[in-house]
Amino acid sequence: MDATPLFLMVAAGLFRLTGDLEFIRSLRPNLLAALGWLERYGDRDGDGYVEYIRESKVGLENQGWKDSWDSVRFRDGRLAEPPIALCEVQGYVYDAKLRAADLLAALGETVRAAELRRQAARLKERFNRDFWLADRGYYALALDGRKRPVDSVTSNPGHLLWSGIADEAKARAVTARLLAPELFSGWGIRTLATAEAGYNPLSYHNGSVWPHDTSVVAAGLGRCGFLDEAGRLVAALLEAAAEFPAFRLPELFAGYGREEVGFPVPYPTASSPQAWAAGTVMLGLRTLLGLEADIPNRRLVLRPHLPPQVRYLELSGLRVGPARLELRVRRQGGVTKAEVRGDLAGLKLEEG
C-alpha cells in the first residue's frame, strides 16, 4: 500500500538532490498516474483514507510494511478486520501530495499544485481527529473495516513524525511514548509495546526491532526538532550494529530489553544482508548531520547534532548535487560543530 506514495516522495527527493527538471518532466505521466491511483483505487470507499483488503484466496493479508498475517492487532490482541487504513500510509499520502505539488509547480502547473496542497491540509486535519487516541495519548495503528481505531501502541506512529502529518502537540506526546521503556528496547524501537496483549519479543512484527523502522522514527524526531532523542536512537542502532558480525545490521532482531540481556538477541531467520537494514546507516548519518539539499533553490542545509556516544564524524567524497564536500563534525562540551571543505559549486550553505 505504501509503494505508490513513496514513489512520489522519492521522485521529489531526487529533484531536490539533483535539480533535474527534465527528468521530472519525463516522469510526469507516472506522477499523475500515481496520484490518480491514490484517489481512485487506494481510497476504496471515498472516505479520504487509503486502505487495503485481500480480494483473492492467496497473497498478503496485510499490505503495509508489517505484512505478516497477525501484524494489525487491537490492544487486547484481537486481529483487525479489513479493509484496513494504516496510520503511516496516510502520512505517506500527505507527504506525497505536498511533494508532488512542488514538482508540478516546478513544471508550471500551479493550479493543480495548489489543489494538492489543499487536499493535504484537509487530510492532516481529518487524520489528527480520527486516528488520535485521547485515552492513550497516542495515534491508532489503523482504522479497521468498521472505521474503529486499532488501539495498540506500535512503532508505526513514529513514521508520522517523518511524514509531517502529526500535529505539533501530538508529536511531543508520541515522542515521549516512543522513548519510554515499553517501546524503546535500548537497541531500537519495538514494533509493538511490551504492555500490549500481542507482544512477543520474538514475533516478526509484534515486538521485534527492525533497524530501518527505528531509523525512520529517528529521522522523524530530527524533522520535528527532537534532536537529542533522534541522536539517542541512531546511537542505539550503531551500538547494536557493533554486536553483529562485520558490523552488519540484520533485517530485524528480537525485542528483548538491553537491561534484560545486555546484547541484541538475533532473530533466527532474519535476512542479512538486507537492503532496508543497510539503508539504516545512511539515513542515520543524514539525521545526525541534519543534512538537507534543495538544489533547485541552490541551498544546502547542515545542522549537525551528535549524541554523546558519537564524538567525531567524518565524511569524504560526499556528493550533493553539483557540490563535492568533505565534512568533519565534532562534539565538544555538549556542542556539535562542523567543518566543511570542498567545492560548494555555488550552493548557499545554511548551518545551524
C-alpha positions as a printed NumPy array, in Angstrom:
array([[  0.   ,   0.   ,   0.   ],
       [  2.851,   2.373,   0.628],
       [  4.79 ,   1.891,  -2.632],
       [  2.741,   4.431,  -4.595],
       [  3.016,   7.418,  -2.203],
       [  6.659,   6.535,  -1.518],
       [  7.323,   6.666,  -5.283],
       [  6.079,  10.269,  -5.313],
       [  8.213,  11.105,  -2.276],
       [ 11.325,   9.598,  -3.855],
       [ 10.755,  11.473,  -7.116],
       [ 10.547,  14.756,  -5.223],
       [ 13.627,  13.849,  -3.185],
       [ 15.537,  13.158,  -6.374],
       [ 14.574,  16.567,  -7.759],
       [ 15.704,  18.331,  -4.593],
       [ 19.001,  16.462,  -4.74 ],
       [ 19.733,  16.96 ,  -8.455],
       [ 17.572,  19.793,  -9.77 ],
       [ 16.995,  17.706, -12.917],
       [ 13.691,  19.174, -14.078],
       [ 13.783,  17.462, -17.463],
       [ 13.881,  14.057, -15.831],
       [ 10.918,  15.043, -13.667],
       [  9.119,  16.211, -16.806],
       [  9.677,  12.771, -18.334],
       [  8.115,  11.243, -15.194],
       [  5.021,  13.475, -15.338],
       [  2.684,  10.733, -16.702],
       [  3.837,   8.387, -13.922],
       [  3.412,  11.058, -11.251],
       [ -0.134,  11.797, -12.396],
       [ -0.915,   8.074, -12.598],
       [  0.3  ,   7.599,  -9.023],
       [ -1.844,  10.488,  -7.798],
       [ -4.801,   9.067,  -9.686],
       [ -4.292,   5.651,  -8.115],
       [ -4.384,   7.153,  -4.633],
       [ -7.75 ,   8.745,  -5.376],
       [ -9.462,   6.011,  -7.419],
       [ -8.035,   2.718,  -6.174],
       [ -6.209,   3.383,  -2.911],
       [ -9.248,   5.055,  -1.328],
       [-11.738,   2.266,  -1.88 ],
       [-14.764,   3.819,  -0.185],
       [-14.17 ,   7.542,  -0.687],
       [-13.622,   8.329,   2.989],
       [-10.338,  10.129,   2.291],
       [ -8.08 ,   7.341,   3.567],
       [ -6.079,   4.779,   1.613],
       [ -6.948,   1.239,   2.709],
       [ -6.406,  -2.354,   1.624],
       [ -8.185,  -5.696,   1.581],
       [ -7.105,  -9.009,   0.095],
       [ -9.666,  -9.967,  -2.544],
       [ -8.172, -13.308,  -3.606],
       [ -7.591, -16.52 ,  -1.675],
       [ -3.827, -16.08 ,  -1.87 ],
       [ -1.42 , -13.226,  -1.253],
       [ -0.758, -10.941,   1.682],
       [ -3.498, -10.368,   4.212],
       [ -1.703,  -7.257,   5.446],
       [ -0.214,  -4.999,   2.806],
       [  1.767,  -2.401,   4.737],
       [  5.442,  -2.83 ,   5.579],
       [  4.385,  -5.035,   8.509],
       [  2.998,  -7.612,   6.134],
       [  2.641, -10.67 ,   8.377],
       [ -0.847, -12.08 ,   8.907],
       [ -1.041, -11.041,  12.58 ],
       [  0.587,  -7.591,  12.468],
       [ -2.547,  -5.429,  12.876],
       [ -3.967,  -6.045,  16.35 ],
       [ -6.049,  -4.253,  18.937],
       [ -4.533,  -3.716,  22.389],
       [ -6.323,  -6.834,  23.665],
       [ -4.725,  -8.965,  20.965],
       [ -7.717,  -9.273,  18.615],
       [ -6.884,  -9.107,  14.916],
       [ -8.302,  -6.174,  12.962],
       [-10.567,  -6.993,  10.047],
       [-10.176,  -5.312,   6.644],
       [-10.414,  -3.009,   4.842],
       [ -7.572,  -1.537,   6.904],
       [ -6.279,   2.031,   6.721],
       [ -2.799,   2.078,   8.283],
       [ -1.719,   5.259,  10.04 ],
       [  1.71 ,   5.539,   8.43 ],
       [  0.272,   5.129,   4.927],
       [ -1.95 ,   8.174,   5.474],
       [  1.187,  10.082,   6.477],
       [  2.964,   8.982,   3.322],
       [ -0.026,  10.109,   1.241],
       [  0.03 ,  13.502,   2.983],
       [  3.736,  13.993,   2.319],
       [  3.428,  12.633,  -1.22 ],
       [  0.762,  15.176,  -2.132],
       [  2.845,  18.056,  -0.798],
       [  5.935,  16.851,  -2.631],
       [  4.018,  16.171,  -5.837],
       [  2.665,  19.717,  -5.553],
       [  6.228,  21.027,  -5.513],
       [  7.068,  19.001,  -8.621],
       [  4.   ,  20.16 , -10.532],
       [  4.654,  23.764,  -9.518],
       [  8.193,  23.438, -10.894],
       [  6.617,  22.206, -14.138],
       [  4.394,  25.3  , -14.226],
       [  1.158,  23.566, -13.162],
       [  0.398,  25.898, -10.284],
       [ -3.374,  25.335, -10.164],
       [ -3.014,  21.581,  -9.824],
       [ -0.245,  22.094,  -7.252],
       [ -2.453,  24.384,  -5.154],
       [ -5.256,  21.79 ,  -5.149],
       [ -2.872,  19.073,  -3.945],
       [ -1.761,  21.299,  -1.075],
       [ -5.399,  21.874,  -0.114],
       [ -6.031,  18.126,  -0.204],
       [ -3.015,  17.525,   2.03 ],
       [ -4.181,  20.14 ,   4.542],
       [ -7.652,  18.566,   4.729],
       [ -6.129,  15.101,   5.158],
       [ -3.932,  16.288,   8.028],
       [ -6.896,  17.835,   9.839],
       [ -9.076,  14.733,   9.408],
       [ -6.3  ,  12.354,  10.311],
       [ -5.44 ,  14.072,  13.595],
       [ -9.106,  13.88 ,  14.538],
       [ -9.851,  10.284,  13.515],
       [ -6.615,   8.491,  14.436],
       [ -5.828,  10.152,  17.767],
       [ -6.44 ,   8.02 ,  20.879],
       [ -7.094,  10.579,  23.612],
       [ -7.131,   7.938,  26.351],
       [ -3.691,   6.641,  25.324],
       [ -2.079,   9.921,  24.232],
       [ -1.029,   8.215,  21.022],
       [ -2.094,   7.538,  17.452],
       [ -4.014,   4.423,  16.462],
       [ -2.186,   1.863,  14.394],
       [ -5.035,   1.866,  11.859],
       [ -8.75 ,   2.125,  11.246],
       [-10.395,  -1.245,  10.694],
       [-13.18 ,  -2.146,   8.273],
       [-15.793,  -0.597,  10.579],
       [-13.713,   2.59 ,  10.951],
       [-12.779,   1.715,  14.527],
       [ -9.338,   2.837,  15.712],
       [ -6.97 ,  -0.119,  16.202],
       [ -5.74 ,   0.978,  19.622],
       [ -2.469,  -0.9  ,  20.141],
       [  0.766,   1.001,  20.828],
       [  3.2  ,   0.339,  17.984],
       [  6.193,   1.845,  16.228],
       [  4.066,   2.932,  13.252],
       [  3.167,   6.394,  14.625],
       [  6.872,   7.224,  14.618],
       [  6.577,   7.381,  10.833],
       [  4.002,  10.161,  11.243],
       [  6.771,  12.416,  12.566],
       [  8.811,  11.624,   9.445],
       [  5.975,  12.433,   7.05 ],
       [  4.928,  15.566,   8.934],
       [  1.242,  14.717,   9.31 ],
       [  1.309,  14.727,  13.131],
       [  0.179,  17.904,  14.883],
       [  2.947,  19.583,  16.868],
       [  1.453,  18.945,  20.323],
       [  0.677,  15.335,  19.448],
       [  4.207,  14.872,  18.086],
       [  5.579,  15.669,  21.549],
       [  3.344,  13.07 ,  23.163],
       [  4.288,  10.48 ,  20.55 ],
       [  7.98 ,  11.193,  21.077],
       [  7.695,  10.637,  24.828],
       [  5.872,   7.342,  24.248],
       [  8.381,   6.124,  21.653],
       [ 11.326,   6.646,  24.008],
       [  9.58 ,   5.068,  27.009],
       [ 10.726,   1.547,  28.024],
       [  7.624,  -0.196,  26.636],
       [  8.688,   0.706,  23.066],
       [ 12.402,   1.58 ,  23.253],
       [ 14.359,  -1.604,  23.965],
       [ 17.683,   0.192,  24.365],
       [ 18.723,  -1.042,  20.911],
       [ 15.808,   0.324,  18.898],
       [ 12.037,   0.795,  18.785],
       [  9.921,  -2.315,  19.245],
       [  7.251,  -2.929,  16.644],
       [  4.71 ,  -3.497,  19.441],
       [  4.872,  -2.224,  23.013],
       [  5.526,  -4.659,  25.833],
       [  2.224,  -3.865,  27.599],
       [  0.073,  -4.947,  24.645],
       [ -1.611,  -8.354,  24.683],
       [  0.004,  -9.469,  21.424],
       [  3.568,  -8.622,  22.463],
       [  6.225, -11.241,  21.823],
       [  9.902, -10.223,  21.57 ],
       [ 10.432, -12.988,  19.007],
       [  7.412, -12.143,  16.871],
       [  8.185, -10.934,  13.357],
       [  6.116,  -7.74 ,  13.695],
       [  4.706,  -7.829,  17.237],
       [  7.627,  -6.967,  19.477],
       [ 10.817,  -7.32 ,  17.443],
       [ 13.068,  -4.396,  16.466],
       [ 13.571,  -3.524,  12.798],
       [ 16.582,  -1.231,  12.23 ],
       [ 15.034,   0.512,   9.21 ],
       [ 11.863,   1.206,  11.214],
       [ 13.877,   2.768,  14.03 ],
       [ 15.896,   4.857,  11.57 ],
       [ 12.695,   6.298,  10.063],
       [ 11.492,   7.142,  13.575],
       [ 14.835,   8.841,  14.291],
       [ 14.586,  10.851,  11.073],
       [ 11.091,  11.915,  12.1  ],
       [ 12.324,  13.028,  15.522],
       [ 15.012,  15.059,  13.8  ],
       [ 12.461,  16.641,  11.465],
       [ 10.367,  17.678,  14.475],
       [ 13.37 ,  19.187,  16.248],
       [ 13.779,  16.476,  18.906],
       [ 17.486,  16.221,  18.235],
       [ 18.61 ,  14.597,  21.476],
       [ 16.006,  11.873,  21.07 ],
       [ 16.917,  11.34 ,  17.417],
       [ 20.59 ,  11.023,  18.324],
       [ 19.756,   8.568,  21.068],
       [ 18.065,   6.231,  18.586],
       [ 20.821,   6.485,  15.975],
       [ 23.442,   5.804,  18.633],
       [ 21.478,   2.759,  19.815],
       [ 21.443,   1.36 ,  16.278],
       [ 25.177,   1.936,  15.866],
       [ 25.836,   0.182,  19.154],
       [ 23.576,  -2.677,  18.08 ],
       [ 25.487,  -2.984,  14.796],
       [ 28.714,  -3.45 ,  16.747],
       [ 27.214,  -6.614,  18.272],
       [ 26.666,  -8.314,  14.899],
       [ 29.288,  -9.884,  12.586],
       [ 31.032,  -7.358,  10.322],
       [ 29.013,  -4.563,  11.96 ],
       [ 26.128,  -5.549,   9.69 ],
       [ 22.638,  -4.719,  10.924],
       [ 20.243,  -7.572,  10.113],
       [ 16.692,  -7.288,   8.837],
       [ 15.437,  -7.421,  12.421],
       [ 16.406,  -8.655,  15.871],
       [ 14.469,  -9.686,  18.967],
       [ 12.789,  -7.112,  21.168],
       [ 14.388,  -8.107,  24.478],
       [ 15.423,  -5.086,  26.518],
       [ 19.033,  -4.041,  26.819],
       [ 18.794,  -4.32 ,  30.598],
       [ 17.345,  -7.856,  30.296],
       [ 20.042,  -9.461,  28.15 ],
       [ 22.846,  -6.968,  27.508],
       [ 23.08 ,  -7.587,  23.765],
       [ 20.649,  -7.553,  20.812],
       [ 19.299, -11.09 ,  20.511],
       [ 19.47 , -12.315,  16.889],
       [ 16.225, -13.222,  15.156],
       [ 16.617, -16.802,  13.913],
       [ 15.562, -16.259,  10.282],
       [ 16.484, -12.597,   9.741],
       [ 17.916, -11.753,   6.333],
       [ 21.483, -10.45 ,   6.459],
       [ 22.455,  -8.624,   4.354],
       [ 19.151,  -6.89 ,   3.758],
       [ 18.645,  -3.664,   1.808],
       [ 16.412,  -1.87 ,   4.314],
       [ 18.856,  -2.586,   7.123],
       [ 21.797,  -1.365,   5.013],
       [ 19.935,   1.876,   4.302],
       [ 19.522,   2.378,   8.049],
       [ 23.1  ,   3.564,   8.426],
       [ 22.811,   6.129,   5.637],
       [ 19.574,   7.594,   6.984],
       [ 21.069,   7.634,  10.473],
       [ 24.077,   9.634,   9.268],
       [ 21.83 ,  12.092,   7.47 ],
       [ 19.784,  12.503,  10.642],
       [ 22.868,  13.194,  12.781],
       [ 24.122,  15.723,  10.229],
       [ 20.778,  17.45 ,   9.719],
       [ 21.68 ,  17.36 ,   6.032],
       [ 19.097,  18.582,   3.515],
       [ 19.593,  19.517,  -0.127],
       [ 17.479,  21.925,  -2.157],
       [ 19.416,  22.117,  -5.402],
       [ 16.644,  23.844,  -7.424],
       [ 16.95 ,  26.776,  -4.998],
       [ 20.751,  26.421,  -4.682],
       [ 20.553,  25.621,  -0.949],
       [ 22.34 ,  23.125,   1.266],
       [ 21.342,  22.804,   4.92 ],
       [ 23.692,  21.361,   7.553],
       [ 22.525,  21.272,  11.17 ],
       [ 24.566,  18.536,  12.889],
       [ 23.79 ,  17.263,  16.365],
       [ 25.892,  14.362,  17.6  ],
       [ 24.838,  12.261,  20.603],
       [ 27.298,  11.758,  23.478],
       [ 28.301,   8.341,  22.107],
       [ 29.495,   9.871,  18.805],
       [ 32.195,  12.448,  19.381],
       [ 33.646,  12.63 ,  15.874],
       [ 32.221,  12.012,  12.421],
       [ 33.969,  12.484,   9.09 ],
       [ 32.624,  12.039,   5.566],
       [ 34.744,  12.422,   2.449],
       [ 33.782,  12.288,  -1.209],
       [ 30.241,  13.46 ,  -0.401],
       [ 28.28 ,  14.498,  -3.496],
       [ 25.281,  16.767,  -3.05 ],
       [ 24.038,  17.938,  -6.419],
       [ 26.974,  19.704,  -8.077],
       [ 28.828,  20.106,  -4.762],
       [ 31.744,  17.881,  -3.717],
       [ 32.294,  18.07 ,   0.018],
       [ 34.25 ,  16.812,   2.98 ],
       [ 32.59 ,  17.097,   6.379],
       [ 34.225,  16.907,   9.782],
       [ 31.887,  17.085,  12.754],
       [ 32.898,  17.109,  16.426],
       [ 31.026,  17.096,  19.705],
       [ 32.784,  19.037,  22.448],
       [ 31.272,  20.052,  25.755],
       [ 27.793,  19.107,  24.602],
       [ 28.072,  21.29 ,  21.491],
       [ 28.374,  19.975,  17.925],
       [ 30.497,  21.913,  15.448],
       [ 31.089,  21.215,  11.761],
       [ 33.945,  21.96 ,   9.386],
       [ 33.067,  21.969,   5.681],
       [ 35.663,  21.685,   2.955],
       [ 35.441,  21.233,  -0.794],
       [ 33.595,  22.814,  -3.69 ],
       [ 30.115,  24.142,  -2.926],
       [ 29.592,  24.818,  -6.658],
       [ 27.649,  27.983,  -5.949],
       [ 25.322,  26.487,  -3.345],
       [ 24.382,  28.566,  -0.331],
       [ 25.308,  26.691,   2.847],
       [ 22.956,  27.166,   5.792],
       [ 24.45 ,  25.965,   9.064],
       [ 22.826,  25.788,  12.469]])
